[in-house]
Amino acid sequence: MKNVIQVLLFTLFVTLLFCACSEKEVAGGITDIDHSITVSGVVLDSDGKAVPSARVVAYIDNSISVDDSVETQSDKNGKYQLVLKERTEKDTVVLFAEQGTRCGIANLGAEEYRDVRISSRKSLKGSMNGSNSGYVRVKGTTLKAEIAEDGSFAFDAVPSGEEVILQYVQDDNAVATYTVSIPDSVDEVELPAMIEILLEMDGSERVFDNDSTAAENVTYVDGINGKAISLAPGQFIEIDSMGLTDGDFTISLWTKWEGTNGNHQILVSQRSYWSDSTSKFQWHYEAVYGNFTVMKSAPVKPDDIVFGDSSIVPVGEWSFLTLVSENHNVTMYVNGKQVGETSLFEANKLDVYVPFRIGGNEVDAETWNGLIDEVRIESVARNQKWIKEMWQRAKN
């Protein structure tokens, strides 16, 4: 289902408690399933030692619930093997292992081999600013926590794991998902505020003309998935201002680029004007030197990060562009492959409001020259494996 722009602000505070694992809190029903995919690995404890005779379950999770499951037991060397039915693109396979009071989960992803570490159950608390309904669930389990009037939620106990998937569900729709780490070796974990915005080009985007008035005419055409937007010269998509570029972030989008046109072309801008006091960040094709680059104000080295010339993005075909900032180091990917070098970059920190725009800025000649679809903005730094999976999933 197409979603309107979804803005999810997570502030999570994780406190570790030593609690007994309860099968009925985590397990879904066990059913017979068609066998077609073999999954294997080893169950390990918090010290990395193999755990024999552990119960291991693979839960097949669709968009908002556990759909099916199959289970086995680890052998004397901690090894397990499960045979699953072939899953769809919407299915997520989450592995759950337990022995006595210890348990843990692991996201299988696209792999067919995954170790699962087990330890004591953890408590998890958090809040979502601006939300007072729906619930947060741990994918691959039956665990869920209702959103209170003040936006808070709490889990009494969840399994630990390096890739625990939290999902926000509202009105029976999956609004956003996040992969977070719940370690088995520390007492408390505090995750930064989490943001996800997904623009699926379904007509709900806030499209403006260069004078910041709502655009009366917006062109939609066939995209990589559903419809894509074709911005007219001077148009841009605007979303609410946020502190996204102050920390880790990932910005990804699909585009069918029409190539150079003699002007700068904006992918993403967070600025009011091109100066240190009114500009935080911009990702664009820079026409003077002919490069894809990230800058935070007027082009002055070493603050402009160059990833490559116009040849790095194909012309006339759909391409998946991704920009990742981790610990203030930025990397650009095209169709899952890194282009250029990873470089140190820190956006300007401003005390004033500056608009966050997709496909353009306040200069009417700098609109992106091509189609745009499936824009995703997150306050997490995605790895190359995730980027490749997103590219392969959509192109197939």
Coordinates of N, CA and C in Angstrom, one line a residue, residues 152-357:
S152 N 5.2 7.3 24.3 CA 6.1 6.3 24.9 C 5.6 4.8 24.6
F153 N 6.6 3.9 24.7 CA 6.3 2.5 24.6 C 7.3 1.8 25.4
A154 N 7.0 0.5 25.8 CA 8.0 -0.2 26.6 C 7.8 -1.7 26.4
F155 N 8.9 -2.5 26.3 CA 8.9 -3.9 26.3 C 9.5 -4.4 27.6
D156 N 8.8 -5.3 28.2 CA 9.4 -5.9 29.5 C 10.7 -6.7 29.2
A157 N 10.7 -7.4 28.1 CA 11.8 -8.3 27.8 C 11.8 -8.6 26.3
V158 N 13.0 -8.4 25.7 CA 13.1 -8.8 24.3 C 14.4 -9.6 24.1
P159 N 14.5 -10.4 23.1 CA 15.8 -11.1 22.9 C 16.9 -10.2 22.4
S160 N 18.1 -10.5 22.7 CA 19.2 -9.7 22.2 C 19.5 -10.0 20.8
G161 N 20.3 -9.2 20.1 CA 20.6 -9.5 18.7 C 21.3 -8.3 18.1
E162 N 22.2 -8.6 17.1 CA 22.9 -7.5 16.4 C 22.0 -6.8 15.4
E163 N 21.0 -7.6 14.9 CA 20.1 -7.0 13.9 C 18.7 -7.2 14.3
V164 N 18.2 -6.6 15.3 CA 16.8 -6.7 15.8 C 16.0 -5.7 15.0
I165 N 14.9 -6.1 14.4 CA 14.1 -5.3 13.5 C 12.9 -4.8 14.3
L166 N 12.9 -3.5 14.5 CA 11.7 -2.8 15.1 C 10.8 -2.3 14.0
Q167 N 9.5 -2.4 14.2 CA 8.6 -2.0 13.1 C 7.4 -1.2 13.8
Y168 N 7.2 0.0 13.2 CA 6.0 0.8 13.7 C 4.8 0.5 12.8
V169 N 3.7 0.1 13.5 CA 2.5 -0.2 12.8 C 1.4 0.7 13.2
Q170 N 0.7 1.3 12.3 CA -0.4 2.2 12.6 C -1.6 1.9 11.6
D171 N -2.8 1.8 12.1 CA -4.0 1.5 11.3 C -3.7 0.3 10.4
D172 N -3.1 -0.7 10.9 CA -2.8 -2.0 10.2 C -1.8 -1.8 9.0
N173 N -1.1 -0.7 9.0 CA -0.1 -0.4 8.0 C 1.3 -0.4 8.6
A174 N 2.2 -1.0 7.9 CA 3.6 -0.9 8.4 C 4.2 0.4 8.0
V175 N 4.4 1.3 8.9 CA 4.8 2.7 8.6 C 6.3 2.7 8.4
A176 N 7.1 2.1 9.2 CA 8.5 2.1 9.1 C 9.2 1.0 9.9
T177 N 10.4 0.6 9.4 CA 11.1 -0.4 10.1 C 12.6 0.0 10.3
Y178 N 13.2 -0.4 11.4 CA 14.6 -0.1 11.7 C 15.3 -1.3 12.2
T179 N 16.5 -1.5 11.7 CA 17.4 -2.6 12.3 C 18.3 -2.0 13.3
V180 N 18.2 -2.5 14.5 CA 18.9 -1.9 15.6 C 19.7 -3.0 16.3
S181 N 20.7 -2.7 17.1 CA 21.5 -3.6 17.8 C 21.1 -3.6 19.3
I182 N 20.8 -4.8 19.9 CA 20.6 -4.9 21.3 C 21.6 -5.9 21.8
P183 N 22.8 -5.3 22.3 CA 23.9 -6.2 22.6 C 23.6 -7.1 23.8
D184 N 24.4 -8.1 23.9 CA 24.3 -9.0 25.1 C 25.3 -8.7 26.1
S185 N 26.2 -7.7 25.9 CA 27.4 -7.5 26.7 C 27.4 -6.2 27.6
V186 N 26.4 -5.4 27.4 CA 26.3 -4.1 28.2 C 25.0 -4.0 29.0
D187 N 25.0 -3.1 29.9 CA 23.8 -2.9 30.7 C 22.8 -1.9 30.1
E188 N 23.3 -0.9 29.4 CA 22.3 0.1 28.8 C 22.8 0.5 27.4
V189 N 21.8 0.7 26.6 CA 22.1 1.2 25.2 C 21.1 2.3 24.9
E190 N 21.6 3.4 24.4 CA 20.8 4.5 24.1 C 20.9 4.8 22.6
L191 N 19.9 4.6 21.8 CA 19.9 4.8 20.4 C 19.5 6.3 20.1
P192 N 20.1 6.9 19.1 CA 19.7 8.3 18.7 C 18.3 8.3 18.1
A193 N 17.8 9.5 18.1 CA 16.5 9.7 17.5 C 16.5 9.2 16.1
M194 N 15.5 8.4 15.7 CA 15.5 7.8 14.4 C 14.4 8.4 13.5
I195 N 14.8 8.6 12.3 CA 13.9 9.2 11.3 C 13.8 8.3 10.1
E196 N 12.6 8.2 9.6 CA 12.4 7.6 8.3 C 11.4 8.3 7.5
I197 N 11.7 8.8 6.3 CA 10.8 9.4 5.4 C 10.8 8.6 4.1
L198 N 9.6 8.2 3.6 CA 9.6 7.5 2.4 C 8.6 8.2 1.4
L199 N 9.1 8.6 0.3 CA 8.3 9.3 -0.8 C 8.2 8.3 -1.9
E200 N 6.9 7.8 -2.1 CA 6.7 6.8 -3.1 C 6.0 7.4 -4.4
M201 N 6.0 8.8 -4.4 CA 5.4 9.5 -5.6 C 4.0 9.0 -5.9
D202 N 3.2 9.1 -4.9 CA 1.8 8.7 -5.1 C 0.8 9.9 -5.1
G203 N 1.4 11.1 -5.2 CA 0.6 12.3 -5.3 C 0.5 13.0 -4.0
S204 N 1.0 12.4 -2.9 CA 0.9 13.1 -1.6 C 2.1 14.0 -1.3
E205 N 3.1 14.0 -2.2 CA 4.3 14.8 -1.9 C 3.9 16.3 -2.0
R206 N 4.7 17.1 -1.2 CA 4.5 18.5 -1.2 C 5.4 19.1 -2.2
V207 N 4.9 19.4 -3.4 CA 5.6 19.9 -4.6 C 5.4 21.4 -4.7
F208 N 6.5 22.2 -4.8 CA 6.4 23.6 -4.8 C 7.1 24.1 -6.1
D209 N 6.6 25.3 -6.5 CA 7.3 26.0 -7.6 C 8.4 26.8 -6.9
N210 N 9.2 27.4 -7.7 CA 10.4 28.2 -7.2 C 10.1 29.3 -6.3
D211 N 8.8 29.9 -6.4 CA 8.4 31.0 -5.5 C 7.9 30.4 -4.2
S212 N 8.0 29.1 -4.0 CA 7.6 28.5 -2.7 C 6.0 28.4 -2.6
T213 N 5.3 28.6 -3.7 CA 3.9 28.3 -3.7 C 3.6 26.9 -4.2
A214 N 2.5 26.3 -3.7 CA 2.2 24.9 -4.1 C 2.1 24.8 -5.6
A215 N 2.7 23.8 -6.2 CA 2.7 23.6 -7.7 C 1.3 23.2 -8.1
E216 N 0.8 23.8 -9.1 CA -0.6 23.5 -9.6 C -0.5 22.3 -10.6
N217 N 0.6 22.2 -11.3 CA 0.7 21.1 -12.3 C 2.0 20.3 -12.0
V218 N 1.7 19.0 -11.6 CA 2.8 18.1 -11.3 C 2.7 16.9 -12.2
T219 N 3.8 16.5 -12.9 CA 3.8 15.4 -13.8 C 4.2 14.1 -13.2
Y220 N 3.4 13.1 -13.3 CA 3.8 11.7 -12.9 C 3.8 10.8 -14.1
V221 N 4.8 9.9 -14.1 CA 4.9 8.9 -15.2 C 5.2 7.6 -14.6
D222 N 5.3 6.5 -15.4 CA 5.7 5.2 -14.9 C 7.1 5.2 -14.3
G223 N 7.2 4.7 -13.0 CA 8.4 4.7 -12.3 C 9.0 3.3 -12.1
I224 N 10.0 3.2 -11.3 CA 10.6 1.9 -11.0 C 9.6 1.0 -10.2
N225 N 8.7 1.7 -9.5 CA 7.6 1.0 -8.7 C 6.4 1.9 -8.6
G226 N 5.4 1.7 -9.4 CA 4.3 2.6 -9.5 C 4.7 3.8 -10.3
K227 N 4.4 5.0 -9.8 CA 4.6 6.2 -10.5 C 5.9 6.9 -10.0
A228 N 6.5 7.6 -10.9 CA 7.7 8.5 -10.6 C 7.3 9.9 -10.9
I229 N 8.0 10.9 -10.4 CA 7.7 12.3 -10.6 C 8.7 12.9 -11.6
S230 N 8.2 13.7 -12.4 CA 9.1 14.5 -13.3 C 8.9 16.0 -13.0
L231 N 9.9 16.5 -12.3 CA 9.8 17.9 -11.8 C 10.0 18.9 -13.0
A232 N 9.2 19.9 -13.1 CA 9.4 20.9 -14.1 C 10.5 21.9 -13.6
P233 N 11.1 22.6 -14.5 CA 12.1 23.6 -14.1 C 11.6 24.5 -13.0
G234 N 12.4 24.6 -11.9 CA 11.9 25.5 -10.8 C 11.2 24.8 -9.8
Q235 N 10.7 23.5 -10.0 CA 10.0 22.8 -9.0 C 10.9 22.0 -8.1
F236 N 10.4 21.6 -6.9 CA 11.1 20.8 -5.9 C 10.1 20.2 -5.0
I237 N 10.5 19.1 -4.3 CA 9.7 18.5 -3.3 C 10.2 19.0 -1.9
E238 N 9.4 19.4 -1.0 CA 9.8 19.9 0.3 C 9.3 19.0 1.4
I239 N 10.1 18.7 2.4 CA 9.7 18.0 3.6 C 10.0 18.9 4.8
D240 N 9.5 18.5 5.9 CA 9.8 19.3 7.1 C 11.3 19.3 7.5
S241 N 11.7 20.4 8.0 CA 13.1 20.5 8.3 C 13.4 19.6 9.5
M242 N 14.6 19.1 9.6 CA 15.0 18.1 10.6 C 16.5 18.2 10.8
G243 N 17.0 17.5 11.9 CA 18.4 17.5 12.2 C 19.0 16.3 11.6
L244 N 18.5 15.8 10.5 CA 19.0 14.6 9.9 C 20.5 14.6 9.6
T245 N 21.0 15.7 9.1 CA 22.5 15.7 8.7 C 23.4 16.0 9.8
D246 N 22.9 16.1 11.1 CA 23.7 16.3 12.2 C 24.4 15.0 12.7
G247 N 23.8 13.9 12.3 CA 24.4 12.6 12.7 C 24.5 11.7 11.5
D248 N 24.4 10.4 11.8 CA 24.5 9.4 10.7 C 23.2 9.5 9.9
F249 N 23.3 9.3 8.6 CA 22.1 9.2 7.7 C 22.3 8.5 6.4
T250 N 21.2 8.0 5.8 CA 21.2 7.4 4.5 C 20.1 8.1 3.7
I251 N 20.5 8.5 2.5 CA 19.5 9.1 1.5 C 19.6 8.2 0.2
S252 N 18.5 7.6 -0.2 CA 18.5 6.8 -1.4 C 17.4 7.2 -2.3
L253 N 17.5 7.0 -3.6 CA 16.5 7.3 -4.5 C 16.7 6.6 -5.8
W254 N 15.7 6.4 -6.6 CA 15.8 5.9 -8.0 C 15.6 7.1 -8.9
T255 N 16.4 7.1 -9.9 CA 16.3 8.2 -10.9 C 16.6 7.6 -12.3
K256 N 15.9 8.2 -13.3 CA 16.2 8.0 -14.7 C 16.7 9.4 -15.2
W257 N 18.1 9.5 -15.2 CA 18.7 10.8 -15.4 C 18.8 11.1 -16.9
E258 N 18.5 12.4 -17.3 CA 18.6 12.8 -18.7 C 19.9 13.5 -19.0
G259 N 20.8 13.4 -18.0 CA 22.2 13.9 -18.3 C 22.4 15.4 -18.0
T260 N 23.5 15.9 -18.4 CA 23.9 17.3 -18.1 C 23.1 18.2 -19.0
N261 N 22.9 19.4 -18.5 CA 22.2 20.4 -19.3 C 22.8 21.8 -19.1
G262 N 24.0 21.9 -18.6 CA 24.7 23.2 -18.4 C 24.4 23.8 -17.1
N263 N 23.5 23.3 -16.3 CA 23.2 23.8 -15.0 C 23.6 22.9 -13.9
H264 N 23.7 23.4 -12.6 CA 23.8 22.6 -11.5 C 22.5 21.8 -11.4
Q265 N 22.5 20.6 -10.8 CA 21.3 19.8 -10.7 C 21.2 19.2 -9.3
I266 N 20.1 19.5 -8.6 CA 20.1 19.2 -7.2 C 19.4 17.8 -6.9
L267 N 20.0 17.0 -6.2 CA 19.4 15.7 -5.7 C 18.7 16.0 -4.4
V268 N 19.5 16.6 -3.4 CA 18.9 16.9 -2.1 C 19.6 18.2 -1.6
S269 N 18.8 19.1 -1.1 CA 19.4 20.3 -0.5 C 18.7 20.6 0.8
Q270 N 19.5 21.1 1.7 CA 19.1 21.6 3.0 C 19.6 23.0 3.3
R271 N 18.9 24.0 2.7 CA 19.5 25.4 2.7 C 18.4 26.3 2.4
S272 N 18.6 27.6 2.8 CA 17.8 28.7 2.3 C 18.5 29.5 1.2
Y273 N 19.8 29.6 1.4 CA 20.7 30.2 0.4 C 22.1 29.7 0.5
W274 N 22.9 29.8 -0.5 CA 24.2 29.2 -0.6 C 25.2 30.0 0.2
S275 N 25.1 30.0 1.5 CA 26.1 30.6 2.4 C 26.2 29.8 3.7
D276 N 27.3 30.1 4.4 CA 27.5 29.3 5.6 C 26.4 29.5 6.7
S277 N 25.8 30.6 6.7 CA 24.8 30.9 7.7 C 23.4 30.4 7.4
T278 N 23.2 30.0 6.1 CA 21.8 29.6 5.7 C 21.9 28.3 4.9
S279 N 23.0 27.6 4.9 CA 23.1 26.3 4.2 C 23.7 25.3 5.0
K280 N 23.1 24.1 5.1 CA 23.7 23.0 5.9 C 24.4 22.0 5.0
F281 N 23.7 21.7 3.8 CA 24.2 20.5 3.1 C 23.5 20.5 1.7
Q282 N 24.2 20.0 0.7 CA 23.7 19.8 -0.6 C 24.4 18.6 -1.3
W283 N 23.6 17.7 -1.9 CA 24.1 16.6 -2.8 C 23.6 16.9 -4.2
H284 N 24.5 17.1 -5.1 CA 24.1 17.5 -6.4 C 25.1 17.2 -7.5
Y285 N 24.7 17.4 -8.8 CA 25.7 17.4 -9.9 C 26.1 18.9 -10.1
E286 N 27.4 19.1 -10.0 CA 28.0 20.5 -10.0 C 28.5 20.7 -11.4
A287 N 27.9 21.7 -12.1 CA 28.1 21.9 -13.6 C 29.4 22.5 -13.9
V288 N 30.0 23.4 -13.0 CA 31.2 24.1 -13.4 C 32.4 23.1 -13.7
Y289 N 32.6 22.2 -12.8 CA 33.7 21.2 -13.0 C 33.1 19.8 -13.4
G290 N 31.8 19.7 -13.5 CA 31.2 18.5 -14.0 C 31.3 17.3 -13.1
N291 N 31.0 17.4 -11.8 CA 31.2 16.3 -10.9 C 29.9 16.2 -10.0
F292 N 29.7 14.9 -9.6 CA 28.7 14.7 -8.5 C 29.5 14.9 -7.2
T293 N 28.8 15.7 -6.3 CA 29.5 16.2 -5.1 C 28.6 16.5 -4.0
V294 N 29.2 16.6 -2.8 CA 28.5 17.0 -1.6 C 29.2 18.2 -1.1
M295 N 28.4 19.3 -0.8 CA 29.0 20.5 -0.2 C 28.1 21.0 0.9
K296 N 28.6 21.9 1.7 CA 27.8 22.5 2.8 C 27.5 24.0 2.6
S297 N 28.3 24.6 1.7 CA 28.0 26.0 1.4 C 28.7 26.3 0.1
A298 N 29.1 27.5 -0.2 CA 29.8 27.9 -1.4 C 31.0 26.9 -1.7
P299 N 31.2 26.5 -2.9 CA 32.2 25.5 -3.2 C 33.6 26.0 -2.9
V300 N 34.1 25.6 -1.7 CA 35.4 25.9 -1.2 C 36.1 24.7 -0.7
K301 N 37.1 24.2 -1.3 CA 37.8 23.1 -0.8 C 38.4 23.4 0.6
P302 N 38.5 22.4 1.5 CA 38.2 21.0 1.3 C 36.8 20.6 1.6
D303 N 35.9 21.5 1.7 CA 34.5 21.2 2.1 C 33.7 20.6 1.0
D304 N 34.1 20.6 -0.2 CA 33.3 20.0 -1.3 C 33.9 18.6 -1.5
I305 N 33.1 17.6 -1.4 CA 33.5 16.2 -1.6 C 33.1 15.7 -3.0
V306 N 34.0 15.3 -3.8 CA 33.8 14.9 -5.2 C 33.8 13.4 -5.3
F307 N 32.7 12.8 -5.9 CA 32.6 11.4 -6.0 C 33.0 10.9 -7.4
G308 N 32.8 11.8 -8.4 CA 33.1 11.4 -9.8 C 32.4 12.3 -10.8
D309 N 32.8 12.1 -12.1 CA 32.1 13.0 -13.1 C 30.8 12.4 -13.5
S310 N 30.2 13.0 -14.6 CA 28.9 12.6 -15.0 C 28.8 11.2 -15.5
S311 N 29.9 10.5 -15.8 CA 29.9 9.2 -16.3 C 29.5 8.1 -15.2
I312 N 29.5 8.5 -13.9 CA 29.2 7.5 -12.9 C 27.7 7.2 -12.8
V313 N 26.9 8.1 -13.3 CA 25.4 7.8 -13.3 C 25.0 7.6 -14.7
P314 N 24.4 6.4 -15.0 CA 23.9 6.2 -16.4 C 22.8 7.2 -16.8
V315 N 22.8 7.5 -18.1 CA 21.8 8.4 -18.7 C 20.7 7.5 -19.4
G316 N 19.4 7.9 -19.2 CA 18.3 7.3 -19.9 C 17.9 5.9 -19.3
E317 N 18.4 5.5 -18.2 CA 18.0 4.3 -17.6 C 17.9 4.4 -16.1
W318 N 17.1 3.6 -15.4 CA 16.9 3.7 -14.0 C 18.1 3.3 -13.2
S319 N 18.5 4.2 -12.3 CA 19.7 3.9 -11.5 C 19.3 4.2 -10.0
F320 N 19.9 3.5 -9.1 CA 19.7 3.6 -7.7 C 20.9 4.4 -7.0
L321 N 20.6 5.6 -6.6 CA 21.7 6.4 -6.0 C 21.5 6.5 -4.5
T322 N 22.6 6.3 -3.8 CA 22.6 6.3 -2.3 C 23.7 7.1 -1.8
L323 N 23.4 7.9 -0.8 CA 24.5 8.7 -0.1 C 24.4 8.3 1.4
V324 N 25.5 7.9 2.0 CA 25.6 7.4 3.4 C 26.6 8.3 4.1
S325 N 26.2 8.7 5.3 CA 27.1 9.4 6.2 C 27.2 8.7 7.5
E326 N 28.4 8.2 7.8 CA 28.6 7.5 9.1 C 29.8 8.1 9.8
N327 N 29.6 8.5 11.0 CA 30.6 9.2 11.8 C 31.2 10.4 11.0
H328 N 30.3 11.1 10.3 CA 30.7 12.2 9.5 C 31.7 11.9 8.3
N329 N 31.6 10.7 7.8 CA 32.3 10.2 6.6 C 31.2 9.9 5.6
V330 N 31.3 10.5 4.4 CA 30.3 10.3 3.4 C 30.8 9.4 2.3
T331 N 29.8 8.5 1.8 CA 30.1 7.6 0.7 C 28.9 7.6 -0.3
M332 N 29.2 7.6 -1.5 CA 28.1 7.6 -2.6 C 28.2 6.2 -3.3
Y333 N 27.0 5.7 -3.6 CA 26.8 4.4 -4.3 C 25.9 4.6 -5.5
V334 N 26.2 3.9 -6.6 CA 25.4 3.9 -7.7 C 25.1 2.4 -8.1
N335 N 23.8 2.0 -8.0 CA 23.4 0.6 -8.2 C 24.2 -0.3 -7.3
G336 N 24.4 0.0 -6.1 CA 25.0 -0.8 -5.1 C 26.5 -0.8 -5.1
K337 N 27.1 -0.1 -6.0 CA 28.6 0.0 -6.1 C 29.1 1.3 -5.6
Q338 N 30.1 1.4 -4.8 CA 30.7 2.6 -4.3 C 31.3 3.3 -5.5
V339 N 31.1 4.7 -5.5 CA 31.8 5.5 -6.5 C 32.6 6.5 -5.8
G340 N 33.9 6.8 -6.2 CA 34.7 7.7 -5.5 C 35.2 7.1 -4.2
E341 N 35.7 8.0 -3.3 CA 36.3 7.6 -2.0 C 35.3 8.0 -0.9
T342 N 35.4 7.3 0.2 CA 34.8 7.8 1.4 C 35.6 8.9 2.0
S343 N 34.9 10.0 2.3 CA 35.6 11.2 2.8 C 34.9 11.9 4.0
L344 N 35.8 12.5 4.8 CA 35.3 13.2 6.0 C 34.4 14.4 5.5
F345 N 33.2 14.5 6.1 CA 32.3 15.6 5.8 C 31.3 15.8 6.9
E346 N 31.2 17.1 7.4 CA 30.3 17.4 8.5 C 29.5 18.6 8.0
A347 N 28.2 18.4 8.0 CA 27.3 19.5 7.5 C 27.3 20.6 8.5
N348 N 27.0 21.8 8.0 CA 27.0 23.0 8.9 C 25.9 22.8 9.9
K349 N 26.2 23.3 11.1 CA 25.2 23.3 12.2 C 24.6 24.7 12.3
L350 N 23.3 24.8 12.1 CA 22.6 26.1 12.1 C 21.6 26.1 13.2
D351 N 21.3 27.3 13.7 CA 20.3 27.5 14.7 C 19.0 28.1 14.0
V352 N 19.0 28.2 12.7 CA 17.8 28.8 12.0 C 17.2 27.7 11.2
Y353 N 15.9 27.9 10.9 CA 15.2 26.9 10.0 C 15.7 27.0 8.6
V354 N 16.0 25.9 8.0 CA 16.3 25.9 6.5 C 15.5 24.7 5.9
P355 N 14.9 24.9 4.8 CA 14.1 23.9 4.2 C 14.9 22.7 3.7
F356 N 14.3 21.5 3.7 CA 14.9 20.3 3.2 C 14.1 19.9 1.9
R357 N 14.8 19.9 0.8 CA 14.2 19.7 -0.5 C 14.8 18.6 -1.3

